Each structure stands twice: as C-alpha cells, then as structure tokens.
Amino acid sequence: MQTELRVAAYAVCVRDGEILLARWVTRDGRKLWTLPGGGMDHGELPVEAVVREVEEETGYVAEPLALLGIDSIRRPDRTTRLGRPLDWQGLRILYEARVTGGELRPEQGGSTDLAAWHPLDLVPSLARVELVDVGLQLWRDRPPLGHSPLSDPTNG
C-alpha cells in the first residue's frame, strides 16, 4: 500500500470575540468552514507557510504569536488518482496569529471560495471541518504538549 504524508500550517485568528475562517470547497462541491492555512512548500518553514496561506485565503497579513500545537489525522482507506490503496496522514501545525494588515477578500483560484469572521458562540452551528474545533480547543486550553483531546489520528 502506498503512503502519503501531508504537512500543513494553520492559523487561529481570534479578535473581538470572532474567529477568522475560510470556506473550503470539497471535491464533491460541499462547502465547509476551516481555519485559514494549508500545505507547506518544500523547504518552507511552517511559520512562513501559515503567513503565506492566511494571505492567499483571506487577503490578510498575519503575524504568528504562538505555536498552539500539532494535530495529526490519518485516513488509511483513501485511494490514489489511479485507484490504488493509499494510507494518508495529515500533520497539521496550528499557530495563534493576529491580523496586522491587508484587506479581507476571497481566495483567487484556490481551494477556498470565501473568508469571513464568525462569532465564537456561533461556530458550533457552522458547517465546518473538525480542525476548527481542534484549533479552538488548543487556543482556549493551551495544553503543555500541544495536543487536543479532540485529536484522533483516524478522525476526519
């Protein structure tokens, strides 16, 4: 079986009781809110990747403030584009960040189609990926080992 590891960096940007989210469009057309962020380029530092990704997906310039944690998910039942079995793992590095400039706008030609601020108390009612909940829990709890109890390697 083929294996694949994807390393990505994400930002938890909270200000005035709201969180910045990007709306991800899945391959089947569903739209789910997620943290702004994404895959690292080869040779790129995670902290550089999160700044680049926030700007690409939201238009904002972000300043990382703290490493919140590292989350891992695993999907052993995926297939490659050629239909072969694939054991996929995503390693997600989460930073607390603040917006320091730029202007809110949607991503152009990427995997997200909208960016917006959402009140923290309304997040549970949003159609979202579990990474939003993991990021918020890390942001709230600041666990010493940077691991959320919501994290589960087989969780999607």
PDB file of C-alpha atoms in Angstrom:
ATOM      1  CA  MET A   1       0.000   0.000   0.000  1.00  0.00           C
ATOM      2  CA  GLN A   2       1.215   3.469  -0.860  1.00  0.00           C
ATOM      3  CA  THR A   3       1.610   6.008   1.953  1.00  0.00           C
ATOM      4  CA  GLU A   4       1.475   9.792   1.844  1.00  0.00           C
ATOM      5  CA  LEU A   5       2.237  12.437   4.463  1.00  0.00           C
ATOM      6  CA  ARG A   6       0.932  15.999   4.061  1.00  0.00           C
ATOM      7  CA  VAL A   7       2.335  18.670   6.366  1.00  0.00           C
ATOM      8  CA  ALA A   8       0.333  21.882   6.692  1.00  0.00           C
ATOM      9  CA  ALA A   9       0.202  25.010   8.861  1.00  0.00           C
ATOM     10  CA  TYR A  10      -2.979  26.761  10.053  1.00  0.00           C
ATOM     11  CA  ALA A  11      -3.844  29.957  11.914  1.00  0.00           C
ATOM     12  CA  VAL A  12      -6.268  30.501  14.761  1.00  0.00           C
ATOM     13  CA  CYS A  13      -7.046  34.222  14.477  1.00  0.00           C
ATOM     14  CA  VAL A  14      -9.452  35.440  17.156  1.00  0.00           C
ATOM     15  CA  ARG A  15     -10.304  39.089  17.751  1.00  0.00           C
ATOM     16  CA  ASP A  16     -13.203  40.810  19.462  1.00  0.00           C
ATOM     17  CA  GLY A  17     -14.984  37.510  20.093  1.00  0.00           C
ATOM     18  CA  GLU A  18     -14.789  36.361  16.460  1.00  0.00           C
ATOM     19  CA  ILE A  19     -12.674  33.826  14.589  1.00  0.00           C
ATOM     20  CA  LEU A  20     -11.394  34.154  11.035  1.00  0.00           C
ATOM     21  CA  LEU A  21     -12.375  31.197   8.859  1.00  0.00           C
ATOM     22  CA  ALA A  22     -12.048  30.275   5.193  1.00  0.00           C
ATOM     23  CA  ARG A  23     -14.718  28.298   3.359  1.00  0.00           C
ATOM     24  CA  TRP A  24     -13.238  25.167   1.797  1.00  0.00           C
ATOM     25  CA  VAL A  25     -14.925  23.646  -1.255  1.00  0.00           C
ATOM     26  CA  THR A  26     -14.650  19.842  -1.218  1.00  0.00           C
ATOM     27  CA  ARG A  27     -14.148  17.755  -4.353  1.00  0.00           C
ATOM     28  CA  ASP A  28     -17.851  16.871  -4.315  1.00  0.00           C
ATOM     29  CA  GLY A  29     -18.873  20.540  -4.025  1.00  0.00           C
ATOM     30  CA  ARG A  30     -19.718  20.745  -0.314  1.00  0.00           C
ATOM     31  CA  LYS A  31     -18.692  23.976   1.423  1.00  0.00           C
ATOM     32  CA  LEU A  32     -17.203  23.686   4.922  1.00  0.00           C
ATOM     33  CA  TRP A  33     -15.575  26.340   7.091  1.00  0.00           C
ATOM     34  CA  THR A  34     -11.976  25.714   8.087  1.00  0.00           C
ATOM     35  CA  LEU A  35      -9.030  27.515   9.607  1.00  0.00           C
ATOM     36  CA  PRO A  36      -7.014  29.529   7.107  1.00  0.00           C
ATOM     37  CA  GLY A  37      -3.910  27.605   6.198  1.00  0.00           C
ATOM     38  CA  GLY A  38      -2.654  24.767   4.093  1.00  0.00           C
ATOM     39  CA  GLY A  39       0.181  22.681   2.796  1.00  0.00           C
ATOM     40  CA  MET A  40       3.802  23.661   3.171  1.00  0.00           C
ATOM     41  CA  ASP A  41       6.005  24.051   0.131  1.00  0.00           C
ATOM     42  CA  HIS A  42       9.238  22.053   0.080  1.00  0.00           C
ATOM     43  CA  GLY A  43      11.926  23.936   2.012  1.00  0.00           C
ATOM     44  CA  GLU A  44       9.418  26.352   3.558  1.00  0.00           C
ATOM     45  CA  LEU A  45       9.316  26.897   7.318  1.00  0.00           C
ATOM     46  CA  PRO A  46       5.930  26.197   8.952  1.00  0.00           C
ATOM     47  CA  VAL A  47       5.744  29.753  10.305  1.00  0.00           C
ATOM     48  CA  GLU A  48       6.317  31.097   6.772  1.00  0.00           C
ATOM     49  CA  ALA A  49       3.700  28.730   5.360  1.00  0.00           C
ATOM     50  CA  VAL A  50       0.993  29.918   7.751  1.00  0.00           C
ATOM     51  CA  VAL A  51       1.663  33.583   6.879  1.00  0.00           C
ATOM     52  CA  ARG A  52       1.558  32.797   3.141  1.00  0.00           C
ATOM     53  CA  GLU A  53      -1.586  30.686   3.410  1.00  0.00           C
ATOM     54  CA  VAL A  54      -3.508  33.233   5.503  1.00  0.00           C
ATOM     55  CA  GLU A  55      -2.721  35.905   2.916  1.00  0.00           C
ATOM     56  CA  GLU A  56      -3.679  33.641  -0.007  1.00  0.00           C
ATOM     57  CA  GLU A  57      -7.002  32.568   1.535  1.00  0.00           C
ATOM     58  CA  THR A  58      -8.137  35.759   3.295  1.00  0.00           C
ATOM     59  CA  GLY A  59      -6.171  38.737   1.956  1.00  0.00           C
ATOM     60  CA  TYR A  60      -4.858  39.487   5.434  1.00  0.00           C
ATOM     61  CA  VAL A  61      -1.272  39.785   6.598  1.00  0.00           C
ATOM     62  CA  ALA A  62      -0.923  37.654   9.722  1.00  0.00           C
ATOM     63  CA  GLU A  63       1.638  37.642  12.481  1.00  0.00           C
ATOM     64  CA  PRO A  64       2.080  34.290  14.247  1.00  0.00           C
ATOM     65  CA  LEU A  65       2.112  34.804  18.011  1.00  0.00           C
ATOM     66  CA  ALA A  66       2.447  31.307  19.453  1.00  0.00           C
ATOM     67  CA  LEU A  67       2.610  27.668  18.485  1.00  0.00           C
ATOM     68  CA  LEU A  68      -0.614  26.148  19.793  1.00  0.00           C
ATOM     69  CA  GLY A  69       0.030  22.539  18.892  1.00  0.00           C
ATOM     70  CA  ILE A  70       0.385  19.821  16.311  1.00  0.00           C
ATOM     71  CA  ASP A  71      -2.552  17.718  15.213  1.00  0.00           C
ATOM     72  CA  SER A  72      -2.429  14.505  13.220  1.00  0.00           C
ATOM     73  CA  ILE A  73      -5.157  12.784  11.230  1.00  0.00           C
ATOM     74  CA  ARG A  74      -4.943   9.529   9.342  1.00  0.00           C
ATOM     75  CA  ARG A  75      -7.101   8.152   6.581  1.00  0.00           C
ATOM     76  CA  PRO A  76      -5.890   4.635   5.761  1.00  0.00           C
ATOM     77  CA  ASP A  77      -8.746   3.961   3.343  1.00  0.00           C
ATOM     78  CA  ARG A  78      -8.057   6.515   0.608  1.00  0.00           C
ATOM     79  CA  THR A  79      -7.121   5.749  -2.973  1.00  0.00           C
ATOM     80  CA  THR A  80      -4.646   7.359  -5.345  1.00  0.00           C
ATOM     81  CA  ARG A  81      -5.775   9.016  -8.576  1.00  0.00           C
ATOM     82  CA  LEU A  82      -5.074   5.693 -10.268  1.00  0.00           C
ATOM     83  CA  GLY A  83      -7.360   3.867  -7.827  1.00  0.00           C
ATOM     84  CA  ARG A  84      -4.621   2.195  -5.780  1.00  0.00           C
ATOM     85  CA  PRO A  85      -4.973   1.915  -1.977  1.00  0.00           C
ATOM     86  CA  LEU A  86      -3.492   4.869  -0.087  1.00  0.00           C
ATOM     87  CA  ASP A  87      -2.758   5.275   3.620  1.00  0.00           C
ATOM     88  CA  TRP A  88      -2.862   9.076   4.019  1.00  0.00           C
ATOM     89  CA  GLN A  89      -1.741  11.098   7.041  1.00  0.00           C
ATOM     90  CA  GLY A  90      -2.063  14.818   7.628  1.00  0.00           C
ATOM     91  CA  LEU A  91       0.216  16.578  10.096  1.00  0.00           C
ATOM     92  CA  ARG A  92      -1.288  19.967  10.975  1.00  0.00           C
ATOM     93  CA  ILE A  93       0.720  22.655  12.758  1.00  0.00           C
ATOM     94  CA  LEU A  94      -1.512  25.223  14.461  1.00  0.00           C
ATOM     95  CA  TYR A  95      -0.476  28.758  15.360  1.00  0.00           C
ATOM     96  CA  GLU A  96      -2.229  31.553  17.178  1.00  0.00           C
ATOM     97  CA  ALA A  97      -1.971  34.570  14.898  1.00  0.00           C
ATOM     98  CA  ARG A  98      -3.221  38.123  14.672  1.00  0.00           C
ATOM     99  CA  VAL A  99      -4.123  40.189  11.648  1.00  0.00           C
ATOM    100  CA  THR A 100      -1.693  43.081  11.140  1.00  0.00           C
ATOM    101  CA  GLY A 101      -2.685  44.331   7.690  1.00  0.00           C
ATOM    102  CA  GLY A 102      -4.281  43.572   4.389  1.00  0.00           C
ATOM    103  CA  GLU A 103      -7.937  43.562   3.427  1.00  0.00           C
ATOM    104  CA  LEU A 104     -10.468  40.740   3.695  1.00  0.00           C
ATOM    105  CA  ARG A 105     -11.124  39.108   0.339  1.00  0.00           C
ATOM    106  CA  PRO A 106     -11.779  35.597  -1.023  1.00  0.00           C
ATOM    107  CA  GLU A 107      -9.001  33.405  -2.406  1.00  0.00           C
ATOM    108  CA  GLN A 108      -8.495  33.516  -6.150  1.00  0.00           C
ATOM    109  CA  GLY A 109      -8.246  30.125  -7.878  1.00  0.00           C
ATOM    110  CA  GLY A 110      -7.625  28.084  -4.753  1.00  0.00           C
ATOM    111  CA  SER A 111      -9.396  25.518  -2.599  1.00  0.00           C
ATOM    112  CA  THR A 112     -11.450  28.112  -0.685  1.00  0.00           C
ATOM    113  CA  ASP A 113     -14.078  30.494  -2.032  1.00  0.00           C
ATOM    114  CA  LEU A 114     -14.803  32.838   0.877  1.00  0.00           C
ATOM    115  CA  ALA A 115     -13.246  34.209   4.062  1.00  0.00           C
ATOM    116  CA  ALA A 116     -15.186  35.715   6.956  1.00  0.00           C
ATOM    117  CA  TRP A 117     -15.189  36.484  10.661  1.00  0.00           C
ATOM    118  CA  HIS A 118     -17.623  34.413  12.747  1.00  0.00           C
ATOM    119  CA  PRO A 119     -18.744  34.981  16.354  1.00  0.00           C
ATOM    120  CA  LEU A 120     -17.197  32.312  18.577  1.00  0.00           C
ATOM    121  CA  ASP A 121     -20.562  31.385  20.070  1.00  0.00           C
ATOM    122  CA  LEU A 122     -21.973  30.628  16.592  1.00  0.00           C
ATOM    123  CA  VAL A 123     -19.132  28.318  15.500  1.00  0.00           C
ATOM    124  CA  PRO A 124     -20.970  25.156  16.692  1.00  0.00           C
ATOM    125  CA  SER A 125     -23.786  25.926  14.236  1.00  0.00           C
ATOM    126  CA  LEU A 126     -21.484  26.261  11.215  1.00  0.00           C
ATOM    127  CA  ALA A 127     -20.883  23.531   8.638  1.00  0.00           C
ATOM    128  CA  ARG A 128     -17.188  23.077   9.416  1.00  0.00           C
ATOM    129  CA  VAL A 129     -14.295  20.642   9.430  1.00  0.00           C
ATOM    130  CA  GLU A 130     -13.190  19.273  12.809  1.00  0.00           C
ATOM    131  CA  LEU A 131      -9.938  21.228  12.557  1.00  0.00           C
ATOM    132  CA  VAL A 132     -11.865  24.351  13.599  1.00  0.00           C
ATOM    133  CA  ASP A 133     -12.854  22.666  16.880  1.00  0.00           C
ATOM    134  CA  VAL A 134      -9.331  21.321  17.431  1.00  0.00           C
ATOM    135  CA  GLY A 135      -7.836  24.773  16.827  1.00  0.00           C
ATOM    136  CA  LEU A 136     -10.268  26.495  19.174  1.00  0.00           C
ATOM    137  CA  GLN A 137      -9.676  23.928  21.903  1.00  0.00           C
ATOM    138  CA  LEU A 138      -5.903  24.387  21.609  1.00  0.00           C
ATOM    139  CA  TRP A 139      -6.368  28.175  21.659  1.00  0.00           C
ATOM    140  CA  ARG A 140      -8.563  28.024  24.774  1.00  0.00           C
ATOM    141  CA  ASP A 141      -6.720  25.336  26.757  1.00  0.00           C
ATOM    142  CA  ARG A 142      -3.062  25.867  25.772  1.00  0.00           C
ATOM    143  CA  PRO A 143      -2.101  22.271  26.637  1.00  0.00           C
ATOM    144  CA  PRO A 144       1.597  21.945  27.532  1.00  0.00           C
ATOM    145  CA  LEU A 145       2.194  19.230  24.933  1.00  0.00           C
ATOM    146  CA  GLY A 146       0.127  20.963  22.239  1.00  0.00           C
ATOM    147  CA  HIS A 147      -2.279  18.056  21.857  1.00  0.00           C
ATOM    148  CA  SER A 148      -6.054  18.410  21.894  1.00  0.00           C
ATOM    149  CA  PRO A 149      -8.243  15.630  23.285  1.00  0.00           C
ATOM    150  CA  LEU A 150     -10.281  16.165  20.114  1.00  0.00           C
ATOM    151  CA  SER A 151      -7.290  14.952  18.106  1.00  0.00           C
ATOM    152  CA  ASP A 152      -7.608  11.401  16.864  1.00  0.00           C
ATOM    153  CA  PRO A 153      -5.273  10.044  14.164  1.00  0.00           C
ATOM    154  CA  THR A 154      -8.193   8.340  12.409  1.00  0.00           C
ATOM    155  CA  ASN A 155     -10.537  11.314  12.825  1.00  0.00           C
ATOM    156  CA  GLY A 156     -11.511  13.324   9.739  1.00  0.00           C
TER     157      GLY A 156
END
